[in-house]
Tab-separated table of C-alpha atoms in Angstrom:
chain	number	residue	atom	x	y	z
A	1430	MET	CA	20.225	92.385	18.361
A	1431	SER	CA	23.194	91.968	20.386
A	1432	ASN	CA	23.918	88.952	22.633
A	1433	GLU	CA	23.719	91.382	25.813
A	1434	SER	CA	20.264	92.522	24.653
A	1435	ILE	CA	18.996	89.202	24.027
A	1436	TYR	CA	20.156	87.732	27.028
A	1437	MET	CA	19.050	90.327	29.653
A	1438	LYS	CA	15.464	89.750	28.362
A	1439	LEU	CA	15.419	86.150	29.132
A	1440	PRO	CA	13.808	84.639	32.208
A	1441	PHE	CA	16.036	83.827	35.050
A	1442	ASP	CA	16.169	81.765	38.325
A	1443	LEU	CA	15.269	78.436	36.428
A	1444	SER	CA	17.029	76.254	39.243
A	1445	GLY	CA	14.639	76.493	42.102
A	1446	SER	CA	15.340	74.424	45.125
A	1447	ARG	CA	17.730	71.472	44.970
A	1448	SER	CA	19.964	69.393	46.928
A	1449	LYS	CA	23.456	70.138	47.904
A	1450	ASN	CA	24.607	67.170	46.106
A	1451	ARG	CA	22.780	68.087	42.784
A	1452	PHE	CA	24.339	71.606	42.832
A	1453	ARG	CA	27.848	69.778	42.994
A	1454	TYR	CA	26.820	67.494	40.086
A	1455	GLU	CA	25.802	70.489	37.963
A	1456	ILE	CA	29.256	72.063	38.575
A	1457	LEU	CA	31.071	68.998	37.816
A	1458	TRP	CA	29.192	68.345	34.606
A	1459	GLY	CA	29.839	71.997	33.467
A	1460	LEU	CA	33.567	71.407	34.236
A	1461	SER	CA	33.601	68.312	32.016
A	1462	LYS	CA	31.408	70.183	29.288
A	1463	LEU	CA	34.279	72.999	29.482
A	1464	PHE	CA	36.815	70.370	28.522
A	1465	ASP	CA	34.764	69.215	25.590
A	1466	ILE	CA	34.062	72.602	24.139
A	1467	TYR	CA	37.391	74.313	24.736
A	1468	ASN	CA	38.820	73.678	21.163
A	1469	GLU	CA	35.229	74.058	19.368
A	1470	ASN	CA	34.941	77.840	19.672
A	1471	GLU	CA	37.470	80.772	19.410
A	1472	SER	CA	35.999	82.424	22.425
A	1473	PHE	CA	33.471	81.753	25.079
A	1474	VAL	CA	32.205	82.331	28.382
A	1475	MET	CA	30.648	79.465	30.647
A	1476	VAL	CA	28.029	80.842	32.954
A	1477	PHE	CA	27.011	78.776	35.951
A	1478	ASP	CA	23.606	78.800	37.456
A	1479	TYR	CA	21.994	82.069	36.512
A	1480	ALA	CA	19.212	81.590	33.756
A	1481	CYS	CA	20.137	78.011	33.569
A	1482	ASP	CA	22.175	75.340	35.317
A	1483	ILE	CA	25.038	75.680	32.799
A	1484	GLU	CA	25.253	78.324	29.950
A	1485	VAL	CA	27.625	78.736	27.161
A	1486	HIS	CA	27.929	82.175	25.758
A	1487	LYS	CA	29.393	82.445	22.333
A	1488	GLU	CA	29.923	85.320	19.895
A	1489	MET	CA	26.881	83.982	17.773
A	1490	GLY	CA	24.572	82.737	20.552
A	1491	PHE	CA	23.824	80.591	23.618
A	1492	ASP	CA	23.591	77.105	24.466
A	1493	PHE	CA	21.662	76.285	27.787
A	1494	TYR	CA	21.915	73.077	29.682
A	1495	GLN	CA	19.527	71.927	32.504
A	1496	ILE	CA	20.924	69.019	34.465
A	1497	LYS	CA	18.343	66.304	35.636
A	1498	THR	CA	19.607	63.301	37.634
A	1499	LYS	CA	17.835	60.240	38.732
A	1500	LYS	CA	18.736	57.576	41.236
A	1501	ASP	CA	15.823	55.271	40.325
A	1502	GLY	CA	14.299	54.197	37.282
A	1503	ALA	CA	15.478	53.254	33.991
A	1504	VAL	CA	14.592	56.166	31.709
A	1505	TYR	CA	13.651	59.940	31.778
A	1506	THR	CA	10.166	59.805	30.103
A	1507	GLN	CA	8.521	62.494	27.721
A	1508	GLU	CA	5.484	62.483	30.205
A	1509	SER	CA	7.750	63.465	33.113
A	1510	LEU	CA	9.341	66.345	31.162
A	1511	LEU	CA	6.099	67.801	30.048
A	1512	ARG	CA	4.212	67.287	33.453
A	1513	LYS	CA	3.534	70.769	34.972
A	1514	LYS	CA	4.911	71.191	38.445
A	1515	LYS	CA	2.262	72.491	40.645
A	1516	THR	CA	2.516	75.932	42.446
A	1517	LYS	CA	0.312	77.871	44.754
A	1518	GLU	CA	-0.590	79.889	41.769
A	1519	GLU	CA	-1.630	77.939	39.041
A	1520	GLU	CA	-0.568	80.475	36.279
A	1521	ASN	CA	2.939	80.179	37.567
A	1522	SER	CA	2.884	76.200	37.193
A	1523	PHE	CA	5.349	74.968	34.860
A	1524	SER	CA	6.898	71.828	33.115
A	1525	ILE	CA	10.682	71.034	33.120
A	1526	LEU	CA	10.749	71.268	29.081
A	1527	GLY	CA	8.235	74.193	28.859
A	1528	ARG	CA	10.205	76.254	31.343
A	1529	LEU	CA	13.654	75.486	29.697
A	1530	TYR	CA	12.111	76.028	26.141
A	1531	SER	CA	11.090	79.720	27.357
A	1532	LEU	CA	14.812	80.477	27.031
A	1533	ALA	CA	15.056	79.397	23.589
A	1534	ASP	CA	13.442	82.439	21.960
A	1535	ASN	CA	11.781	81.110	18.773
A	1536	LEU	CA	12.860	84.338	16.666
A	1537	ASN	CA	16.597	83.691	17.364
A	1538	LYS	CA	18.146	80.724	15.398
A	1539	ASN	CA	21.319	80.800	17.571
A	1540	ILE	CA	19.841	79.866	21.046
A	1541	ASN	CA	19.713	76.090	21.836
A	1542	VAL	CA	18.403	74.349	24.939
A	1543	ASN	CA	19.620	71.010	26.324
A	1544	LEU	CA	18.331	68.634	28.850
A	1545	VAL	CA	21.065	66.616	30.393
A	1546	SER	CA	20.510	63.384	32.394
A	1547	ASN	CA	22.259	60.048	33.746
A	1548	LYS	CA	19.078	58.321	32.211
A	1549	PRO	CA	18.151	57.800	28.626
A	1550	PHE	CA	14.963	59.461	27.043
A	1551	GLN	CA	11.893	57.658	26.536
A	1552	ASP	CA	9.108	59.268	24.176
A	1553	SER	CA	5.486	58.736	24.226
A	1554	SER	CA	5.671	55.912	21.982
A	1555	LYS	CA	7.820	53.979	24.615
A	1556	LYS	CA	10.637	54.352	22.315
A	1557	LYS	CA	13.884	54.463	24.308
A	1558	TYR	CA	17.032	56.449	23.147
A	1559	SER	CA	19.989	54.737	24.780
A	1560	THR	CA	22.466	54.416	21.915
A	1561	SER	CA	23.225	58.125	21.252
A	1562	ASP	CA	24.875	60.604	23.465
A	1563	THR	CA	22.706	63.550	22.037
A	1564	LEU	CA	19.268	63.278	20.753
A	1565	ASN	CA	17.921	66.321	18.822
A	1566	PHE	CA	13.954	66.609	19.229
A	1567	ASN	CA	13.687	67.457	15.529
A	1568	ASP	CA	14.746	63.779	14.790
A	1569	LEU	CA	11.925	62.333	16.987
A	1570	ASP	CA	8.890	60.622	15.211
A	1571	GLY	CA	6.354	63.189	13.781
A	1572	GLU	CA	3.502	62.211	16.228
A	1573	VAL	CA	5.782	62.521	19.090
A	1574	ARG	CA	6.895	65.972	18.075
A	1575	GLU	CA	3.231	67.123	17.453
A	1576	ILE	CA	2.562	66.308	20.863
A	1577	ILE	CA	5.489	68.004	22.401
A	1578	LYS	CA	4.896	71.074	20.217
A	1579	LYS	CA	1.304	71.368	21.194
A	1580	THR	CA	2.010	70.924	24.969
A	1581	ILE	CA	4.805	73.460	25.056
A	1582	LYS	CA	2.798	75.954	23.062
A	1583	LYS	CA	-0.021	75.779	25.461
A	1584	GLU	CA	2.225	76.018	28.467
A	1585	LEU	CA	3.780	79.116	26.926
A	1586	ASN	CA	0.632	80.715	25.747
A	1587	THR	CA	1.945	81.460	22.346
A	1588	GLU	CA	0.759	81.267	18.925
A	1589	ILE	CA	4.099	80.326	17.449
A	1590	ASN	CA	4.994	76.630	16.972
A	1591	PRO	CA	7.934	75.523	19.128
A	1592	ASP	CA	10.945	74.792	16.968
A	1593	MET	CA	12.067	71.277	17.652
A	1594	SER	CA	15.504	71.750	16.338
A	1595	LYS	CA	16.430	73.825	19.203
A	1596	ILE	CA	15.909	71.204	21.959
A	1597	ARG	CA	18.304	68.230	22.656
A	1598	PHE	CA	18.248	65.699	25.068
A	1599	ILE	CA	21.854	64.624	26.195
A	1600	TYR	CA	22.408	61.069	27.644
A	1601	THR	CA	25.627	61.716	29.518
A	1602	THR	CA	27.992	58.902	30.041
A	1603	ILE	CA	29.483	60.650	32.973
A	1604	ASP	CA	28.856	58.934	36.390
A	1605	LEU	CA	26.750	62.131	37.776
A	1606	VAL	CA	26.707	60.072	41.382
A	1607	ASN	CA	30.481	59.733	41.567
A	1608	PRO	CA	31.865	61.689	38.794
A	1609	GLU	CA	35.154	62.976	40.184
A	1610	ASP	CA	37.551	60.014	39.338
A	1611	THR	CA	36.433	60.390	35.888
A	1612	LEU	CA	37.019	64.032	35.521
A	1613	ARG	CA	40.286	64.069	37.341
A	1614	GLY	CA	41.338	61.507	34.540
A	1615	LYS	CA	39.635	63.798	31.783
A	1616	MET	CA	41.477	67.130	33.118
A	1617	THR	CA	44.578	65.182	33.067
A	1618	LYS	CA	44.578	64.275	29.427
A	1619	PHE	CA	43.047	67.739	28.379
A	1620	TYR	CA	46.028	69.281	30.202
A	1621	LEU	CA	48.460	67.082	28.336
A	1622	ASP	CA	46.777	67.816	25.094
A	1623	LEU	CA	46.825	71.715	25.778
A	1624	THR	CA	50.269	71.861	27.257
A	1625	GLY	CA	52.225	68.758	25.941
A	1626	ASN	CA	53.059	67.851	29.699
A	1627	GLU	CA	51.301	66.041	32.587
A	1628	PRO	CA	50.064	68.343	35.462
A	1629	LYS	CA	52.757	68.249	38.214
A	1630	LYS	CA	50.037	68.502	40.811
A	1631	PRO	CA	46.723	67.142	39.276
A	1632	ASN	CA	44.763	67.172	42.508
A	1633	ALA	CA	45.963	70.724	43.345
A	1634	LEU	CA	44.777	71.903	39.567
A	1635	TYR	CA	41.452	69.982	39.896
A	1636	ASN	CA	40.856	71.475	43.190
A	1637	MET	CA	41.645	75.092	41.973
A	1638	LEU	CA	39.308	74.687	38.846
A	1639	PHE	CA	36.473	73.245	41.024
A	1640	GLN	CA	36.705	76.044	43.528
A	1641	GLU	CA	36.978	78.659	40.847
A	1642	ILE	CA	33.761	77.403	39.285
A	1643	HIS	CA	32.028	76.917	42.627
A	1644	GLU	CA	32.680	80.364	43.572
A	1645	LYS	CA	31.047	81.457	40.325
A	1646	ALA	CA	28.089	79.301	40.728
A	1647	CYS	CA	27.514	80.551	44.442
A	1648	HIS	CA	27.063	84.038	43.558
A	1649	GLU	CA	23.378	84.495	44.322
A	1650	LEU	CA	22.665	88.216	43.798
A	1651	LYS	CA	20.637	89.254	40.762
A	1652	LEU	CA	22.715	90.997	38.149
A	1653	ASP	CA	21.464	93.903	36.222
A	1654	CYS	CA	24.523	94.335	33.887
A	1655	TYR	CA	25.433	91.660	31.317
A	1656	SER	CA	29.256	92.263	31.861
A	1657	ASP	CA	28.629	91.399	35.595
A	1658	VAL	CA	26.867	88.386	34.730
A	1659	LEU	CA	29.926	87.243	32.774
A	1660	GLU	CA	32.408	88.431	35.264
A	1661	LYS	CA	30.767	87.204	38.476
A	1662	LYS	CA	28.960	83.856	37.161
A	1663	GLY	CA	31.094	83.034	34.302
A	1664	ILE	CA	34.497	81.562	33.428
A	1665	SER	CA	35.890	82.215	29.920
A	1666	LYS	CA	38.401	80.338	27.592
A	1667	ASP	CA	41.068	82.830	28.200
A	1668	GLN	CA	40.753	82.196	32.160
A	1669	ILE	CA	40.889	78.540	31.668
A	1670	ALA	CA	43.924	78.990	29.406
A	1671	TYR	CA	45.525	81.382	32.343
A	1672	ILE	CA	44.791	78.906	34.975
A	1673	PHE	CA	46.580	76.084	33.053
A	1674	SER	CA	49.485	78.110	32.057
A	1675	ARG	CA	50.084	79.509	35.694
A	1676	HIS	CA	49.858	75.940	36.966
A	1677	SER	CA	52.584	74.769	34.513
A	1678	GLN	CA	55.000	77.514	35.597
A	1679	ILE	CA	54.548	78.192	39.273
A	1680	THR	CA	56.231	74.906	40.414
A	1681	ASP	CA	58.982	75.358	37.851
A	1682	ILE	CA	59.768	78.739	39.032
A	1683	ALA	CA	59.981	77.565	42.704
A	1684	VAL	CA	62.212	74.708	41.630
A	1685	GLU	CA	64.498	77.262	39.831
A	1686	LYS	CA	64.670	79.616	42.796
A	1687	ALA	CA	65.455	76.617	44.953
A	1688	CYS	CA	68.323	75.613	42.517
A	1689	LYS	CA	69.538	79.194	42.829
A	1690	PHE	CA	69.485	79.128	46.630
A	1691	ILE	CA	71.622	76.003	46.739
A	1692	ASP	CA	74.008	77.690	44.591
A	1693	THR	CA	74.234	80.624	46.621
A	1694	ASN	CA	74.380	78.916	50.213
A	1695	ALA	CA	76.097	75.670	49.497
A	1696	ASN	CA	79.865	76.115	50.210
A	1697	THR	CA	81.295	73.337	47.910
A	1698	SER	CA	80.540	71.945	44.538
A	1699	VAL	CA	80.172	68.313	46.002
A	1700	LYS	CA	77.560	69.760	48.708
A	1701	LYS	CA	75.820	71.427	45.688
A	1702	ALA	CA	75.564	68.378	43.647
A	1703	GLN	CA	74.254	66.333	46.684
A	1704	LEU	CA	71.579	68.861	47.445
A	1705	LYS	CA	70.567	69.192	43.872
A	1706	ARG	CA	70.367	65.510	43.679
A	1707	ASN	CA	68.171	65.312	46.610
A	1708	LEU	CA	65.835	68.245	45.200
A	1709	SER	CA	65.113	65.964	42.296
A	1710	ASN	CA	64.207	63.283	44.491
A	1711	VAL	CA	61.971	65.751	46.549
A	1712	ILE	CA	60.135	66.668	43.336
A	1713	SER	CA	59.926	63.082	42.258
A	1714	ASP	CA	58.114	62.316	45.397
A	1715	LEU	CA	55.830	65.185	45.274
A	1716	GLU	CA	54.814	64.457	41.706
A	1717	ASN	CA	54.197	60.847	42.475
A	1718	ASN	CA	52.248	61.460	45.520
A	1719	ASN	CA	54.591	60.092	48.131
A	1720	LYS	CA	52.032	60.115	50.918
A	1721	LEU	CA	54.373	60.753	53.722
A	1722	VAL	CA	56.103	63.679	51.807
A	1723	LEU	CA	52.631	65.124	50.938
A	1724	GLN	CA	51.269	64.872	54.503
A	1725	ILE	CA	54.388	66.597	55.859
A	1726	GLU	CA	54.112	69.475	53.307
A	1727	GLU	CA	50.255	69.859	53.995
A	1728	GLN	CA	50.920	70.087	57.871
A	1729	ILE	CA	53.949	72.556	57.552
A	1730	VAL	CA	51.852	74.908	55.070
A	1731	GLU	CA	48.797	74.901	57.251
A	1732	ASP	CA	50.943	75.778	60.209
A	1733	ILE	CA	52.769	78.653	58.095
A	1734	TYR	CA	49.544	80.161	57.087
A	1735	SER	CA	47.987	79.663	60.724
A	1736	ASN	CA	50.954	81.402	62.274
A	1737	ILE	CA	52.019	83.823	59.107
A	1738	GLU	CA	53.725	86.292	61.442
A	1739	MET	CA	55.857	83.901	63.151
A	1740	PHE	CA	57.279	82.789	59.772
A	1741	ASP	CA	57.850	86.355	58.494
A	1742	VAL	CA	61.715	86.066	58.947
A	1743	LYS	CA	64.773	85.943	56.800
A	1744	ASP	CA	65.238	82.956	54.556
A	1745	ASP	CA	67.677	81.101	56.709
A	1746	ILE	CA	65.812	81.619	59.878
A	1747	PHE	CA	62.726	80.408	58.137
A	1748	ILE	CA	64.315	77.248	57.086
A	1749	ASP	CA	65.956	76.727	60.551
A	1750	LYS	CA	62.556	76.822	62.185
A	1751	LEU	CA	60.979	74.080	59.834
A	1752	ILE	CA	64.103	71.894	60.341
A	1753	SER	CA	63.620	72.280	64.102
A	1754	GLU	CA	59.849	71.700	64.109
A	1755	TYR	CA	59.414	69.180	61.481
A	1756	SER	CA	62.337	67.090	60.936
A	1757	SER	CA	61.070	64.466	63.174
A	1758	LEU	CA	58.258	63.755	61.116
A	1759	PHE	CA	60.348	61.878	58.366
A	1760	THR	CA	61.478	58.374	58.728
A	1761	PHE	CA	64.971	57.288	58.917
A	1762	GLU	CA	65.393	56.786	55.164
A	1763	TYR	CA	65.203	60.651	54.453
A	1764	SER	CA	68.437	62.092	54.711
A	1765	GLU	CA	69.381	65.469	56.309
A	1766	HIS	CA	70.175	66.715	52.785
A	1767	TYR	CA	66.764	65.602	51.609
A	1768	GLN	CA	65.005	67.218	54.342
A	1769	TYR	CA	66.920	70.603	53.808
A	1770	VAL	CA	66.097	71.026	50.329
A	1771	PHE	CA	62.441	69.929	51.085
A	1772	PHE	CA	62.254	72.909	53.340
A	1773	VAL	CA	64.027	75.160	50.888
A	1774	LEU	CA	61.305	74.140	48.212
A	1775	ILE	CA	58.422	75.146	50.540
A	1776	LEU	CA	60.110	78.295	51.271
A	1777	MET	CA	60.416	79.093	47.532
A	1778	LYS	CA	56.590	77.860	47.076
A	1779	VAL	CA	55.386	80.371	49.831
A	1780	GLU	CA	57.499	83.170	48.207
A	1781	GLU	CA	55.777	82.649	44.756
A	1782	ASN	CA	52.398	82.175	46.418
A	1783	ILE	CA	51.839	78.754	45.044
A	1784	TYR	CA	50.025	77.292	48.002
A	1785	GLU	CA	47.286	79.930	48.234
A	1786	GLN	CA	46.854	79.402	44.395
A	1787	SER	CA	46.777	75.804	44.307
A	1788	ALA	CA	44.716	75.142	47.287
A	1789	ILE	CA	46.818	72.306	48.580
């Protein structure tokens, strides 16, 4: 049976009601997981918030991840995972683990389900598992396994014993309450490993990735076609590779075009050299997060896209407008040459559509 046939028969809408913050944690954990699995599989699509919080669709099967965060308490207990959540209709009541296991499909060896938590797991014998990132339920003590099997079997009203090897508990070391600083560092390392270079605008790249995933997760309509699920709710390995490749190219293209603009418009070799030297300084300031320069860039870009028709002019007039409007924002140590090439670079980034793609 194909992945498509298997997946479209699974129960959907696992998430239920949740807070805005928890939704954000799910997205951020998914982004972190994406970095982890990128090199583990030749191809995959990570689907956000459809049958489960996070799903990894691979050629040979599926991995489902349910995110559970706790601000209080030291552990996530077996009892809490198996306790049924009461609903108005008793037959529709469910436990966290029972409903998650309903995705596992006993007949398919290539479907696994995972509970992810910022608290370690504690089983019914009071044993706490806090030293290992991933706990396979097949490794639990026999008596504990039997309790879990019996409870899930009863809840799902099935004659087939649940396969404990399909269930894992992941005690995540990522701070699910304040994860962004950790993830920015992880993304930078991932980008360096993938491309051999550090990202030129790491914040822009991070925001672009987060926004891409957020849009996928926020698509709320039921989808009847598997290909639509992958397209509208998922992001593939190839798409991630493209985003990173594009990020590594777009700024270089703008810089190259700025250099050509200087060559064409500067009258003397000395002036060309001065302008190109200042262009190097501008690039260095942007890459090293010079606060003033970044603030001026952000204000200019916001004004341009708020008044796009006013800036739909020839290149020289475009730069003259920027000089007239924004030179006063620079402090005295930034020379006229520096300001000029700064505005030239903004022009080239606008031409290459960099700002809209990078979400500055």
